[in-house]
Amino acid sequence: MLKGKQSWTFANAPAILTTGVTGGEMEGEGPLKDDFDLLYDDNYVNEDTHEKAHRKLLEDAVTIALKKGNLKKEKVQFFLAGDLINQITPTSFAARTNSIPHIGLFGACATSMEGLALAGFLTNYNGAEYVLTGTSSHKGAVEKQFRYPTDYGGQKPPTAQWTVTGAGVALVGKSVGILKPIPKLTSATIGKVVDMGLKDPFNMGGAMAPAAVDTIMTHHKDLDHGPNYYDAVITGDLGQIGNKIAYDMLQEKNFLIDRERLIDCGMLIYNKEQNVFAGGSGAACSATVLYGHILNKMKKGLYKRILFVSTGALLSPLSFQQKETIPCIAHAVAIEFA
Amino acid sequence: MSPKQPLTTKQKDYQKLENKDEIKRPLLRNCIKAFLVGGFICLIGQCITVFYIYFFNFTEQTASNPTVSTLVFISMLLTGFGLYKKLGQLGGAGSAVPVTGFGNAVISAAIEHRSEGLVLGVGGNIFKLAGSVIVFGVFSAFVVALIKTIFQLIGG
Amino acid sequence: MSNRKAMKVLMVILIACLFITTGCMDTKKKGDAKWALFKTTNPNPAVLNETSEEFAFSEEIHKFVLSFPEIYDAAIVVGDKQVLVAYKVKQMQRFKMKKIEKKLKKKLEKKFKDQNRKFTVSSDFKIFLEVVELNENLKDEKYSRKKAKKHFKKIIKLEKEKT
Amino acid sequence: MLPMFFWAFVIGGLICVIGQLMFDVAKLTPAHTLSTMVVIGAIAAGFDLYEPFADFAGAGATVPITSFGNSLVSGAMQEAQTHGIIGVLTGMFEIASSGISSAIIFGFIAALIFKPKG
């Protein structure tokens, strides 16, 4: 149901039934390694190119999610997924493998919540019984497309972020008849594109923070929540800098959220010692951390309800070279463990 | 949207805020590291030059050619084993400006695009990064040499 | 951590370079030629036609060349029609190397006009090295003078093709 | 000779510091920085400044990418001496070919041997 300007509330409480999370080498060395279902110690994932590895990570995540739910893939109506590569080919190829009716999505790194919001919407209104949604990214493949060849020795500034290699997939279905508590989707906010005129492609956090702030504030306003309604407001991949800016901006706009409630996935996924500059990024950053780490924490009772905001920078190498600014977007989904 | 579109006040305000929270590039440390790494590479170059002068028939002038080739060869090994990007992160311009950085740009592009085949991938993309160096080098050299030649014709 | 690994590899390469440069020297070059580039050798000038006049002439050139304030080391071989002068320029004067070369050649030709010989001057380290080597060889009485003349010509050729 | 090693280190290092300033202060991409440095090298060669500089610093001046611009100009000038204006066109790569050809050759070999490291 539409609520406020751009938010939906889900009365029939669609839920995240199972998840599948895969990761690569760096993720296995990070602090969240126990929250991954499958970790590869080689970024090639036994394939011969990074692009094929990219696809394999998503395929594996889908397989794991279905297996955990004891569900045949024929039972799933839709597969909503996307990634960062040109024409989202890794996702399309993965959709070819699992042959579930597929809607390809692109929202850069915000794709994960775009997919989850739509999946919630579809199941809420009986558009589907089961929907698979997820995103994946691969550092080698993404760097090749957006920046330099992986072996090029360019110096990255401290504002740069490290693209996560991995995939996170969630199986969304109705929660009717399930008695034990599971993570349920209660509402979602679709963000609008915000452009603050930043041009540095090595400072994504700084570019995306205003979009996140816009979506967070709109969500709270649409749903009439106070700033500390959620136990945690978790952003996708703002990194250290974006997180700080987002907090400062919220304070400035008199949205007095507690400091420790504003968390960022990009800061959780790696150790400081891993030399990842300002933190993790990429489409898989929000998906792997939410579907792995955060949901596990909710199951342990650490958070009861959260607002998950994934942020995306909608640039391409072409638009950057043509000196365009970086437009950004953020989508939010509220998850309650009940 | 034209790139020269002026920023709105909102954008300006935000950029001020953003600038405050952004982690600054450690300029001094970067420069020192660039100095050390770059100097070190040139020192190796000097060693190789002396080596060629001593043991082959190269004079000081001609020895720079095999030196460059040798450095590019070393750069190939470092790039192939994934070490040059680590050196690049450490040294910044110190590893990009010497000819090893040029080699790295060419070689990394070649390795990266091997998956698209030898002709379209390697052949087509090998100068993806370093091509601009050649283009600007050749064109500026052409202009400089042309002006100089004309001056010599007039003056001499 | 990983940066250290990269540094280690670089160190190995540098050390390997040093070893090759120093290690090979022992086997190939002898006497002064071994360190000719690194220290001031100032070898006695050599002549191809060993007469006392020639020796005196070569000594004179040597003194004259060394009288230039920019030059600190010189090796000279006097041939039949040509004189080969290799010298080293002080580091801070190396900016003016081309000028020094021209000046030296001019002054040599002017001073020794009556000798009617061609002067080949070079500040190139390689030429210097070769001249010192030839010099060393000439010290050896048994060294074939024919070979020496060949070597002499080779050096002049090397100097010519330089540019 | 020994002071040359020292100066090769210092001058080479200083050129790299200039590059670093272009990276960090002017916020140029590596490609912009390197192209600019090559152009600087070519202009310096035009004023006959680069060669004395290379005499002084040895590899400190020949190893940085600026020397590429220099060798392009001096190759063109050399050819221009013998063939006139046409030489400017034809002599360009007379000296500068070693860097490019070895980069291509080793690049191709590397593409056959190595895989990108993730």
PDB file of C-alpha atoms in Angstrom, chain C residues 37-38 72 88 91-92 94-95 97-98 125 163, chain D residues 1-5 7 51-53 55-56 78:
ATOM      1  CA  LEU C  37      84.435   4.020 -14.139  1.00  0.00           C
ATOM      2  CA  PHE C  38      84.270   4.290 -10.406  1.00  0.00           C
ATOM      3  CA  TYR C  72      89.418  15.217 -13.476  1.00  0.00           C
ATOM      4  CA  LYS C  88      85.728  12.312 -17.256  1.00  0.00           C
ATOM      5  CA  GLN C  91      79.658  15.740 -11.835  1.00  0.00           C
ATOM      6  CA  MET C  92      78.502  19.320 -11.452  1.00  0.00           C
ATOM      7  CA  ARG C  94      78.238  17.485 -16.638  1.00  0.00           C
ATOM      8  CA  PHE C  95      75.429  19.836 -17.631  1.00  0.00           C
ATOM      9  CA  MET C  97      79.337  18.373 -21.336  1.00  0.00           C
ATOM     10  CA  LYS C  98      78.640  19.160 -24.971  1.00  0.00           C
ATOM     11  CA  PHE C 125      82.171   6.237 -20.087  1.00  0.00           C
ATOM     12  CA  THR C 163      75.039   9.975 -32.128  1.00  0.00           C
TER      13      THR C 163
ATOM     14  CA  MET D   1      80.656   7.796 -11.955  1.00  0.00           C
ATOM     15  CA  LEU D   2      79.642   7.194  -8.368  1.00  0.00           C
ATOM     16  CA  PRO D   3      78.010  10.597  -7.891  1.00  0.00           C
ATOM     17  CA  MET D   4      75.916   9.754 -10.922  1.00  0.00           C
ATOM     18  CA  PHE D   5      74.205   6.972  -9.031  1.00  0.00           C
ATOM     19  CA  TRP D   7      72.023  12.001  -8.832  1.00  0.00           C
ATOM     20  CA  GLU D  51      70.270  16.283 -23.108  1.00  0.00           C
ATOM     21  CA  PRO D  52      72.482  18.191 -20.654  1.00  0.00           C
ATOM     22  CA  PHE D  53      70.065  17.065 -18.018  1.00  0.00           C
ATOM     23  CA  ASP D  55      74.265  13.888 -19.127  1.00  0.00           C
ATOM     24  CA  PHE D  56      74.054  14.975 -15.551  1.00  0.00           C
ATOM     25  CA  GLN D  78      68.354  13.956 -36.315  1.00  0.00           C
TER      26      GLN D  78
END
